[in-house]
Coordinates of C-alpha atoms in Angstrom, one line a residue:
M1 CA 25.1 24.8 11.9
R2 CA 26.9 24.1 8.8
I3 CA 26.4 20.5 7.2
T4 CA 26.3 19.6 3.9
I5 CA 22.9 19.5 1.6
G6 CA 23.3 15.7 1.2
S7 CA 24.0 15.2 5.2
F8 CA 20.8 18.1 5.7
I9 CA 18.2 15.4 2.9
L10 CA 19.5 13.0 5.3
Q11 CA 19.2 14.3 8.2
Q12 CA 15.6 15.4 8.0
L13 CA 14.4 11.6 6.3
R14 CA 15.8 10.6 10.0
A15 CA 13.2 12.6 11.8
L16 CA 10.9 10.8 9.8
K17 CA 12.3 7.2 11.1
V18 CA 13.7 6.2 7.3
D19 CA 17.2 4.5 7.4
R20 CA 16.4 2.6 4.6
I21 CA 16.9 3.5 1.2
Y22 CA 16.0 2.3 -2.1
G23 CA 17.1 2.5 -5.7
V24 CA 19.5 2.0 -8.2
P25 CA 23.1 3.8 -8.9
G26 CA 23.8 6.2 -12.0
D27 CA 26.3 8.3 -12.1
Y28 CA 24.1 11.8 -11.3
N29 CA 23.3 9.8 -7.9
L30 CA 27.1 8.6 -7.1
A31 CA 27.3 12.3 -4.7
L32 CA 24.9 11.3 -2.4
L33 CA 24.9 7.3 -2.3
E34 CA 28.6 8.0 -1.0
T35 CA 27.4 10.0 1.3
I36 CA 25.2 7.2 2.5
E37 CA 27.9 4.8 2.4
H38 CA 29.7 6.5 5.2
D39 CA 26.7 7.7 7.6
Q40 CA 26.6 5.5 10.5
D41 CA 22.1 5.5 10.2
C42 CA 21.4 5.4 6.8
E43 CA 21.3 2.4 4.6
F44 CA 21.2 2.4 1.1
I45 CA 19.6 -0.5 -0.5
G46 CA 20.6 -1.4 -4.2
N47 CA 17.2 -2.7 -6.2
C48 CA 17.3 -4.1 -9.6
N49 CA 15.5 -1.4 -11.3
E50 CA 14.2 1.9 -10.7
L51 CA 10.7 0.9 -10.8
N52 CA 10.8 -1.7 -8.0
A53 CA 12.5 0.6 -5.6
A54 CA 9.7 2.6 -5.5
Y55 CA 7.2 -0.4 -5.0
A56 CA 9.9 -1.0 -2.6
A57 CA 10.0 2.5 -0.7
D58 CA 6.0 1.8 -1.2
G59 CA 6.1 -1.2 0.7
Y60 CA 8.4 0.2 4.0
A61 CA 6.2 3.7 4.0
R62 CA 3.4 1.4 4.5
L63 CA 4.3 0.2 7.9
K64 CA 7.3 3.2 9.0
G65 CA 5.5 5.4 8.0
A66 CA 7.7 7.4 5.4
G67 CA 10.0 5.9 2.5
A68 CA 12.8 7.1 0.3
L69 CA 14.5 5.9 -3.2
I70 CA 17.1 7.4 -5.1
T71 CA 17.1 7.6 -9.3
T72 CA 19.2 8.8 -11.4
Y73 CA 17.6 11.9 -13.7
G74 CA 15.5 11.1 -17.0
V75 CA 16.3 7.0 -17.4
G76 CA 16.2 6.5 -14.1
D77 CA 13.2 9.4 -13.1
L78 CA 10.7 7.8 -15.5
A79 CA 11.8 4.4 -14.7
A80 CA 10.1 5.0 -11.8
L81 CA 7.2 6.7 -12.3
S82 CA 4.7 4.0 -12.0
G83 CA 6.2 2.9 -9.1
I84 CA 5.2 6.4 -7.5
A85 CA 2.3 7.4 -9.0
G86 CA 1.0 3.6 -7.3
A87 CA 2.2 5.6 -4.1
Y88 CA 0.0 8.7 -5.1
A89 CA -3.4 6.5 -5.3
E90 CA -2.8 4.5 -2.6
S91 CA -1.7 7.0 -0.1
A92 CA 2.1 5.8 0.4
P93 CA 4.2 8.9 1.3
V94 CA 7.4 8.5 -0.2
I95 CA 10.2 10.8 -0.9
C96 CA 12.0 10.4 -4.3
I97 CA 15.5 11.6 -4.7
A98 CA 16.8 12.1 -8.4
G99 CA 21.0 13.0 -9.1
T100 CA 20.5 15.3 -12.2
P101 CA 23.0 16.4 -14.2
P102 CA 25.1 19.7 -12.8
L103 CA 23.4 22.9 -11.8
H104 CA 25.6 25.1 -14.4
A105 CA 24.9 22.2 -17.2
M106 CA 20.9 22.8 -16.6
Q107 CA 20.8 26.6 -16.3
G108 CA 22.9 26.7 -19.3
H109 CA 20.5 24.0 -21.6
A110 CA 23.8 21.0 -22.4
L111 CA 22.8 18.9 -24.4
L112 CA 23.7 15.4 -22.7
H113 CA 23.1 11.7 -21.4
H114 CA 19.7 10.6 -19.8
S115 CA 18.4 13.6 -21.6
L116 CA 16.6 14.2 -24.7
A117 CA 19.2 16.3 -26.4
D118 CA 17.4 19.5 -26.6
G119 CA 18.8 21.4 -23.6
N120 CA 15.2 20.8 -21.9
F121 CA 15.5 20.0 -18.6
D122 CA 11.7 20.7 -17.6
N123 CA 10.1 17.8 -19.4
V124 CA 11.1 15.4 -16.2
M125 CA 10.0 17.9 -13.6
N126 CA 6.8 18.5 -15.3
C127 CA 5.6 14.8 -15.0
F128 CA 6.9 14.6 -11.8
R129 CA 4.2 17.3 -10.9
Q130 CA 1.5 15.1 -12.0
F131 CA 2.6 12.4 -9.5
T132 CA 3.3 14.2 -6.7
V133 CA 2.2 16.7 -4.4
A134 CA 5.7 19.0 -4.1
Q135 CA 8.9 19.4 -6.1
A136 CA 11.5 20.9 -6.3
L137 CA 14.8 21.5 -8.0
I138 CA 17.3 22.0 -5.2
T139 CA 19.9 25.0 -5.1
P140 CA 22.3 26.6 -2.7
E141 CA 20.4 29.4 -1.7
N142 CA 16.6 27.0 -1.4
A143 CA 18.0 24.1 0.4
A144 CA 17.6 25.2 3.9
T145 CA 13.9 25.7 3.2
E146 CA 12.9 23.8 0.1
I147 CA 14.2 20.1 1.1
P148 CA 11.6 20.8 4.6
R149 CA 9.0 21.5 2.6
V150 CA 8.8 18.9 0.4
I151 CA 9.7 16.7 3.0
A152 CA 6.8 18.0 5.4
C153 CA 4.4 17.9 2.7
A154 CA 4.9 14.4 2.0
W155 CA 3.8 13.8 5.6
Q156 CA 1.5 15.5 6.0
Q157 CA -0.4 14.6 3.1
K158 CA 0.8 10.8 3.3
K159 CA 1.5 11.2 -1.0
P160 CA 5.0 10.8 -2.5
V161 CA 7.4 14.1 -3.4
Y162 CA 10.1 14.7 -5.5
L163 CA 13.9 16.2 -5.1
Q164 CA 16.4 16.9 -7.5
L165 CA 19.5 17.5 -6.2
P166 CA 22.2 18.8 -8.5
S167 CA 25.2 16.2 -8.6
D168 CA 27.8 19.0 -8.3
I169 CA 26.2 20.7 -4.8
C170 CA 26.0 17.3 -2.8
E171 CA 29.0 18.6 -0.8
V172 CA 28.2 22.3 -0.3
E173 CA 27.8 23.5 3.2
I174 CA 24.3 25.6 3.8
E175 CA 23.3 27.4 7.3
V176 CA 20.3 25.6 9.1
A177 CA 18.9 25.3 12.4
D178 CA 21.0 23.8 15.2
N179 CA 17.6 22.1 16.3
P180 CA 16.0 21.8 13.7
V181 CA 11.6 21.6 14.0
P182 CA 10.2 17.9 13.7
Y183 CA 7.7 17.0 11.6
R184 CA 4.0 17.2 13.0
L185 CA 1.0 17.3 11.7
P186 CA -0.6 20.9 11.1
S187 CA -2.6 22.0 13.4
S188 CA -6.4 22.8 13.9
D189 CA -7.4 26.8 13.6
A190 CA -9.6 26.5 17.4
S191 CA -12.4 28.0 16.3
H192 CA -13.4 25.7 13.6
L193 CA -12.7 22.9 16.0
Q194 CA -14.9 23.8 18.3
L195 CA -17.4 24.4 15.7
A196 CA -17.0 21.2 13.6
S197 CA -16.8 18.9 17.2
A198 CA -20.2 20.4 18.5
A199 CA -21.9 20.0 15.4
L200 CA -20.4 17.0 14.7
L201 CA -21.4 15.3 18.3
E202 CA -25.2 16.8 17.4
R203 CA -25.3 14.9 14.4
I204 CA -24.2 12.0 16.4
N205 CA -26.6 12.1 19.3
H206 CA -29.1 12.5 16.9
A207 CA -28.7 9.7 14.2
K208 CA -30.5 7.0 14.9
R209 CA -28.9 4.1 11.9
P210 CA -25.2 5.5 12.2
I211 CA -22.5 3.6 10.9
I212 CA -18.7 4.1 10.7
L213 CA -17.0 3.1 7.1
I214 CA -13.5 4.0 7.2
D215 CA -10.2 4.1 4.6
Q216 CA -7.1 4.1 4.1
M217 CA -6.5 7.4 6.1
V218 CA -7.4 5.3 9.0
E219 CA -4.4 3.5 8.6
R220 CA -2.1 6.3 6.8
Y221 CA -2.9 9.3 9.9
Q222 CA -3.3 6.2 12.6
L223 CA -6.2 7.0 13.7
Q224 CA -7.1 3.3 14.7
A225 CA -7.5 4.5 18.4
Q226 CA -9.7 7.1 18.0
V227 CA -12.1 5.2 15.6
L228 CA -12.3 2.2 17.7
A229 CA -12.9 4.6 21.0
L230 CA -15.5 7.0 19.3
A231 CA -17.4 4.1 18.3
D232 CA -17.3 2.1 21.5
K233 CA -18.0 5.7 23.0
F234 CA -21.4 6.6 21.0
A235 CA -22.1 2.3 20.0
I236 CA -21.3 2.9 16.0
P237 CA -20.9 -0.3 14.4
L238 CA -17.6 -0.3 11.9
T239 CA -17.1 -1.5 8.1
N240 CA -13.8 -1.0 6.0
M241 CA -14.1 0.2 2.5
P242 CA -11.3 -3.0 1.2
T243 CA -8.5 -0.6 0.7
A244 CA -8.8 0.0 4.4
K245 CA -8.4 -4.1 4.9
C246 CA -7.8 -5.1 8.8
A247 CA -6.7 -1.3 9.2
I248 CA -9.0 -2.1 12.3
S249 CA -9.3 -5.1 14.2
E250 CA -11.3 -7.8 12.3
N251 CA -12.5 -9.2 15.8
A252 CA -13.5 -5.8 17.4
P253 CA -16.6 -4.8 18.6
G254 CA -19.2 -3.7 16.1
W255 CA -17.1 -4.5 12.9
L256 CA -19.2 -5.7 10.7
G257 CA -16.9 -6.8 7.8
G258 CA -15.9 -5.1 4.6
Y259 CA -17.8 -2.9 2.6
S260 CA -17.8 -3.6 -1.1
G261 CA -21.3 -2.3 -1.8
D262 CA -23.3 -5.5 -2.8
L263 CA -20.5 -8.0 -3.1
S264 CA -20.5 -7.0 0.9
R265 CA -22.9 -9.1 3.7
P266 CA -26.2 -8.5 2.8
E267 CA -26.9 -7.3 6.5
L268 CA -24.6 -5.2 6.1
F269 CA -25.5 -3.6 2.8
E270 CA -28.6 -3.2 3.7
L271 CA -27.5 -1.6 6.6
M272 CA -26.0 1.3 5.1
A273 CA -28.4 1.9 2.3
Q274 CA -30.6 3.0 5.2
S275 CA -27.9 4.6 7.7
D276 CA -29.3 8.6 8.4
C277 CA -25.8 9.3 9.1
V278 CA -22.6 7.6 7.7
L279 CA -19.4 8.8 9.4
S280 CA -17.1 8.4 6.5
F281 CA -13.2 8.7 6.7
G282 CA -11.1 9.9 3.1
V283 CA -13.5 7.0 1.7
R284 CA -13.6 7.3 -1.9
L285 CA -15.8 5.5 -4.4
V286 CA -14.0 3.6 -6.6
D287 CA -14.9 1.5 -9.2
S288 CA -12.6 -1.9 -8.0
T289 CA -13.7 -1.7 -4.5
T290 CA -17.0 -1.1 -5.0
G291 CA -18.4 -4.0 -6.6
Y292 CA -18.4 -1.2 -9.5
F293 CA -20.2 1.4 -8.2
S294 CA -23.0 -0.8 -6.9
Q295 CA -22.9 1.0 -3.5
Q296 CA -26.2 2.2 -1.8
I297 CA -24.7 5.1 0.4
P298 CA -27.3 7.7 1.5
A299 CA -25.5 11.2 0.0
Q300 CA -27.9 13.4 2.7
A301 CA -26.7 10.8 5.4
V302 CA -22.7 11.3 4.7
V303 CA -20.5 12.4 7.0
D304 CA -17.4 13.6 4.9
I305 CA -14.2 13.3 7.1
Q306 CA -10.8 14.0 5.5
P307 CA -7.3 14.4 7.0
Y308 CA -7.9 18.4 7.3
S309 CA -11.4 19.5 7.1
L310 CA -15.4 17.9 8.0
K311 CA -18.9 18.6 6.1
L312 CA -22.0 17.5 6.8
D313 CA -25.2 19.1 6.4
N314 CA -24.0 20.9 3.4
L315 CA -21.3 22.8 5.9
S316 CA -17.6 22.9 5.4
Y317 CA -15.0 23.0 8.2
P318 CA -11.5 23.6 6.8
A319 CA -8.3 23.7 9.0
V320 CA -9.8 21.0 10.9
T321 CA -7.1 18.5 11.6
V322 CA -8.7 14.8 12.0
S323 CA -7.2 13.5 15.3
E324 CA -7.9 17.0 17.5
L325 CA -11.1 16.4 16.2
L326 CA -11.7 12.9 17.2
Q327 CA -10.1 13.8 20.3
A328 CA -12.5 16.9 21.7
L329 CA -15.3 15.2 20.2
L330 CA -14.8 12.1 22.6
D331 CA -13.7 15.0 25.8
K332 CA -17.6 16.2 24.4
A333 CA -19.1 13.1 25.0
S334 CA -21.0 11.3 27.6
T335 CA -19.6 9.1 29.2
T336 CA -21.9 6.3 29.7
N337 CA -22.0 3.8 26.5
P338 CA -25.6 3.4 26.1
M339 CA -25.4 -0.4 24.6
P340 CA -22.4 -2.0 24.5
L341 CA -21.3 -3.3 20.8
T342 CA -21.0 -7.2 20.0
S343 CA -18.7 -8.8 18.2
L344 CA -19.1 -11.1 15.0
P345 CA -19.8 -14.3 15.3
D346 CA -16.6 -16.5 14.4
P347 CA -17.0 -18.0 11.1
Q348 CA -17.5 -21.9 11.4
Q349 CA -15.8 -24.0 9.0
K350 CA -14.6 -27.0 8.8
L351 CA -11.3 -28.1 6.8
A352 CA -11.0 -31.2 4.7
T353 CA -8.5 -33.8 5.5
P354 CA -5.8 -33.2 3.1
S355 CA -5.3 -35.7 0.4
N356 CA -3.4 -37.0 -2.9
S357 CA -6.3 -35.2 -4.8
P358 CA -4.6 -31.8 -6.8
L359 CA -5.3 -28.5 -4.9
E360 CA -8.2 -26.6 -5.5
Q361 CA -8.6 -23.0 -4.7
D362 CA -11.4 -23.6 -2.1
Y363 CA -9.3 -25.5 -0.1
F364 CA -5.8 -23.6 -0.1
W365 CA -7.2 -20.4 0.8
Q366 CA -9.3 -21.6 4.0
R367 CA -5.8 -24.2 5.0
I368 CA -3.5 -20.5 4.7
Q369 CA -6.2 -19.0 6.9
R370 CA -5.3 -21.5 9.8
F371 CA -1.8 -21.1 8.7
I372 CA -2.3 -17.0 8.7
Q373 CA -1.0 -15.3 12.6
A374 CA -1.7 -12.6 14.9
D375 CA 0.6 -9.8 13.7
D376 CA 1.4 -11.0 10.3
V377 CA 2.2 -8.9 7.8
L378 CA 0.3 -10.1 4.5
V379 CA 1.3 -8.7 1.3
V380 CA -0.8 -9.5 -1.3
E381 CA -0.7 -9.2 -5.0
N382 CA -3.7 -8.4 -7.3
G383 CA -5.8 -11.1 -8.9
T384 CA -7.0 -14.6 -6.7
S385 CA -4.7 -13.8 -3.8
G386 CA -6.6 -10.5 -3.5
A387 CA -10.1 -11.5 -4.1
A388 CA -9.7 -14.6 -1.5
V389 CA -7.6 -12.9 1.3
G390 CA -10.2 -9.8 0.8
G391 CA -12.6 -12.6 1.8
M392 CA -10.8 -13.4 4.8
R393 CA -11.7 -12.8 8.8
M394 CA -7.9 -12.0 10.0
P395 CA -6.1 -11.9 13.4
N396 CA -5.8 -9.3 15.7
G397 CA -2.7 -7.4 14.6
V398 CA -2.3 -8.4 10.8
T399 CA -1.6 -5.8 8.5
V400 CA -2.7 -6.4 4.5
V401 CA -0.2 -4.3 2.1
N402 CA -1.8 -4.7 -1.5
Q403 CA -2.3 -2.2 -4.3
P404 CA -6.5 -2.3 -5.0
I405 CA -6.5 1.0 -7.1
W406 CA -3.4 1.7 -8.6
G407 CA -3.6 -2.9 -9.1
S408 CA 0.3 -2.4 -10.8
I409 CA 0.9 -6.6 -10.6
G410 CA 4.3 -7.6 -9.7
Y411 CA 4.2 -4.9 -7.2
T412 CA 3.9 -7.0 -4.3
L413 CA 7.3 -8.9 -4.8
P414 CA 9.7 -5.5 -4.1
A415 CA 7.0 -3.9 -2.0
L416 CA 7.9 -6.7 0.5
L417 CA 11.5 -6.2 0.3
G418 CA 10.4 -2.6 2.2
T419 CA 8.0 -4.6 4.0
M420 CA 10.8 -6.9 6.0
M421 CA 13.0 -3.8 6.5
A422 CA 10.5 -1.4 7.9
A423 CA 9.4 -4.4 10.1
P424 CA 12.0 -7.3 10.8
Q425 CA 10.4 -8.4 13.8
R426 CA 7.2 -9.8 11.9
R427 CA 6.5 -12.6 10.2
H428 CA 5.8 -11.3 6.1
L429 CA 4.0 -13.7 4.1
L430 CA 3.5 -13.4 -0.4
F431 CA 0.7 -14.1 -2.4
I432 CA 1.9 -13.5 -6.2
G433 CA 0.9 -14.9 -9.2
D434 CA 2.5 -16.1 -11.3
G435 CA 1.9 -13.8 -14.2
S436 CA 2.9 -11.0 -11.5
F437 CA 6.0 -12.4 -10.1
Q438 CA 7.5 -13.0 -14.0
L439 CA 7.4 -8.4 -14.0
T440 CA 9.9 -8.5 -10.8
A441 CA 10.7 -11.8 -10.4
Q442 CA 14.7 -10.5 -10.3
E443 CA 14.0 -8.7 -6.7
L444 CA 14.0 -12.6 -5.2
S445 CA 18.0 -11.7 -5.3
T446 CA 17.6 -8.7 -3.9
L447 CA 15.8 -10.7 -0.5
L448 CA 18.1 -13.4 -0.3
R449 CA 21.1 -10.8 -1.3
H450 CA 19.5 -9.3 2.5
E451 CA 19.4 -12.4 3.9
Q452 CA 15.0 -11.3 4.4
K453 CA 13.1 -14.5 5.5
P454 CA 9.3 -14.4 4.3
I455 CA 7.1 -17.1 3.1
V456 CA 6.4 -16.5 0.0
F457 CA 3.4 -18.7 -2.2
L458 CA 3.7 -18.6 -5.9
I459 CA 0.4 -19.1 -7.0
N460 CA 0.9 -21.0 -10.5
N461 CA -2.0 -21.0 -12.2
G462 CA -0.6 -20.9 -15.9
G463 CA -1.1 -17.1 -17.2
Y464 CA -3.6 -14.8 -16.0
T465 CA -6.0 -15.6 -14.7
I466 CA -7.9 -12.4 -13.7
E467 CA -7.8 -11.3 -17.5
R468 CA -9.1 -14.8 -18.4
Y469 CA -11.9 -14.3 -16.5
I470 CA -13.0 -10.9 -18.0
L471 CA -12.2 -11.5 -21.4
G472 CA -9.9 -13.9 -23.8
E473 CA -10.0 -17.7 -21.5
T474 CA -8.2 -19.2 -24.4
S475 CA -6.2 -16.3 -25.7
S476 CA -2.8 -16.4 -26.5
Y477 CA -2.4 -12.9 -25.0
N478 CA -3.1 -14.1 -21.6
D479 CA -0.5 -16.8 -21.5
I480 CA 2.8 -16.4 -20.3
G481 CA 6.5 -18.7 -20.7
S482 CA 6.3 -21.8 -18.2
W483 CA 8.9 -20.9 -15.8
N484 CA 10.3 -23.4 -12.9
Y485 CA 9.2 -20.8 -10.4
A486 CA 10.5 -23.4 -6.9
R487 CA 14.7 -23.2 -8.8
L488 CA 14.8 -19.4 -8.8
P489 CA 16.2 -19.0 -5.8
A490 CA 19.0 -21.3 -6.1
V491 CA 19.7 -19.4 -9.7
L492 CA 18.9 -15.8 -8.5
S493 CA 21.5 -16.7 -5.1
P494 CA 23.9 -19.9 -5.7
Q495 CA 24.6 -19.6 -2.1
T496 CA 21.3 -19.4 -0.7
Q497 CA 20.2 -21.4 1.9
A498 CA 16.3 -21.2 1.0
F499 CA 13.8 -23.7 1.5
C500 CA 11.9 -24.1 -2.0
I501 CA 9.6 -26.9 -3.0
E502 CA 6.7 -27.4 -5.5
V503 CA 2.9 -28.5 -4.0
E504 CA 0.3 -29.8 -6.0
T505 CA -1.8 -31.6 -3.6
G506 CA -2.8 -30.8 0.1
Q507 CA -1.0 -33.5 1.8
Q508 CA 2.2 -31.8 -0.1
L509 CA 0.4 -28.1 0.6
E510 CA 0.8 -29.4 4.7
M511 CA 4.3 -30.9 4.7
A512 CA 6.0 -27.5 3.2
L513 CA 3.6 -25.1 6.0
E514 CA 5.2 -27.0 8.6
E515 CA 8.5 -27.5 7.1
A516 CA 8.5 -23.4 6.6
S517 CA 7.1 -22.3 9.7
R518 CA 10.6 -24.3 11.6
Q519 CA 12.9 -22.7 8.6
D520 CA 14.9 -19.9 9.5
Q521 CA 15.2 -19.1 6.0
L522 CA 13.3 -17.9 3.2
A523 CA 10.4 -20.4 1.8
F524 CA 9.6 -20.0 -1.9
I525 CA 5.8 -22.6 -2.3
E526 CA 5.3 -22.7 -5.5
V527 CA 1.3 -23.4 -5.7
K528 CA 0.0 -25.0 -9.0
L529 CA -3.4 -24.9 -9.2
P530 CA -5.7 -25.5 -12.3
M531 CA -6.0 -22.4 -14.7
M532 CA -9.6 -21.3 -14.2
D533 CA -10.2 -22.0 -10.9
S534 CA -10.4 -18.7 -9.1
P535 CA -12.6 -17.0 -6.1
A536 CA -15.9 -16.9 -6.2
A537 CA -15.6 -12.9 -5.6
M538 CA -13.3 -12.7 -8.6
K539 CA -15.3 -14.2 -10.9
E540 CA -18.3 -11.7 -10.1
F541 CA -15.5 -8.6 -9.9
C542 CA -14.8 -10.1 -13.7
R543 CA -18.0 -10.4 -15.1
R544 CA -18.6 -6.7 -13.8
C545 CA -15.3 -5.5 -15.1
N546 CA -16.5 -7.0 -19.1
S547 CA -19.8 -5.2 -18.2
F548 CA -18.2 -2.1 -17.7
N549 CA -14.9 -2.2 -20.1
F550 CA -17.1 -3.4 -23.1
G551 CA -20.1 -2.2 -23.6
L552 CA -22.3 -2.6 -26.4
H553 CA -19.1 -3.9 -28.6
N554 CA -18.2 -6.7 -25.9
P555 CA -17.1 -9.5 -27.5
R556 CA -18.2 -11.6 -25.7
R557 CA -22.4 -10.3 -26.5
S558 CA -21.7 -12.0 -30.3
A559 CA -20.3 -14.8 -28.6

């Protein structure tokens, strides 16, 4: 059939159930935006800047499976690039579509605005090659093949990709198949799958102290049910890296808590250190998730399970898709569960009575743990919020969206816009520090403009507390401007009906939580906490970060 290139791009995005595209208008992308304007099944969401748009597309992808954003060449591209890099680090499949100058101008090396005015149009593409798994400059000749190829790479590898669409070819018609092939994960090589599943079954059957360790891969490839079935079938306990917080239910039989090196529960740390079979699902041992490389995982015990390969006992099995491997393993296994797994006991912690005393972190997070409900979406900023939420036991169905590896502060507010549009039927809670909020605060106006209704907790502790603990507790570089945060919604959206409040005591917090639960509007709760008050886990992380970063010339050594 005949279809315009712009419409073909939208068709391919719809195949991944993408119905919101984030971005900022620019002269080179207006033709594609006009196509979206008249499309019944796709909506453009205009952001305050391209970095925020990339964060929103990332948040959308976390819950919907894929996300998309539109930039304009050069200035827009590079403004979004940190967000694209974060999507790469955190395995979020984001399709970045850049409107570029007309094809004839690029081929003729014209000196144009939004470029370096040197006739070079390769430099931006070269930048994106470092942070995406596939790229293409679309032409009328390659559009029918390159657009599906690049988008398929995002879907299969769960990483961002980059398409350049020249402004003069959006309305060019091309010939494509009448019935497009749906996006699927690659299937396994049959013989490799047979050998891999047999070898894995033998390894598990001979293990005396097996354990399952999962990372982001399990959530991104929707393997939760199969991993839990594996644990149940073979009575293997489970744990997760901090990057896979809530990827499996934290109330599932056999779940032992999160694993973060020697910052884990002592029993879990010891069990991991003594295991003879660690079923490792896409695990990456990063400084920020291992207590600065404090993990003790016996190398000879690791069974490395990746999306499309298996490695165990120094043998590699390529062309093995993980979902098919797990299914083959479950089919081969005995139907008898040798020993039922048990659940961790619920934490027994009594919450203090709310008072008029100033709030502290410990009380606030204990109260928040009781406020969180099943199926909530928690969007959690790095810092005190991330440390506190990381240590909580969550109800079933909770999704945690954070950025523990790339760690770009300010990510969460725009990401919240994406998560809310991807799953509007769920309750969304944002926990963001004052320093992080100031980086991307203007996106609050987009949330209000689109009548989104999250509950926002602005943790106001007077600047960059995590940095203060690493270095410079009283140094001016960790200070920020003092804002009247609770009044910002009315500034950014004068007609807003948002519920906005400042809380400083336990009693004020109780009233705010009760009112926020009743509201059918955005709730913005500014929580004032002491500057150097922090969860114990963050203090220890910062101490290790200080030691790792500054070595012999650490200013604290000479203090």
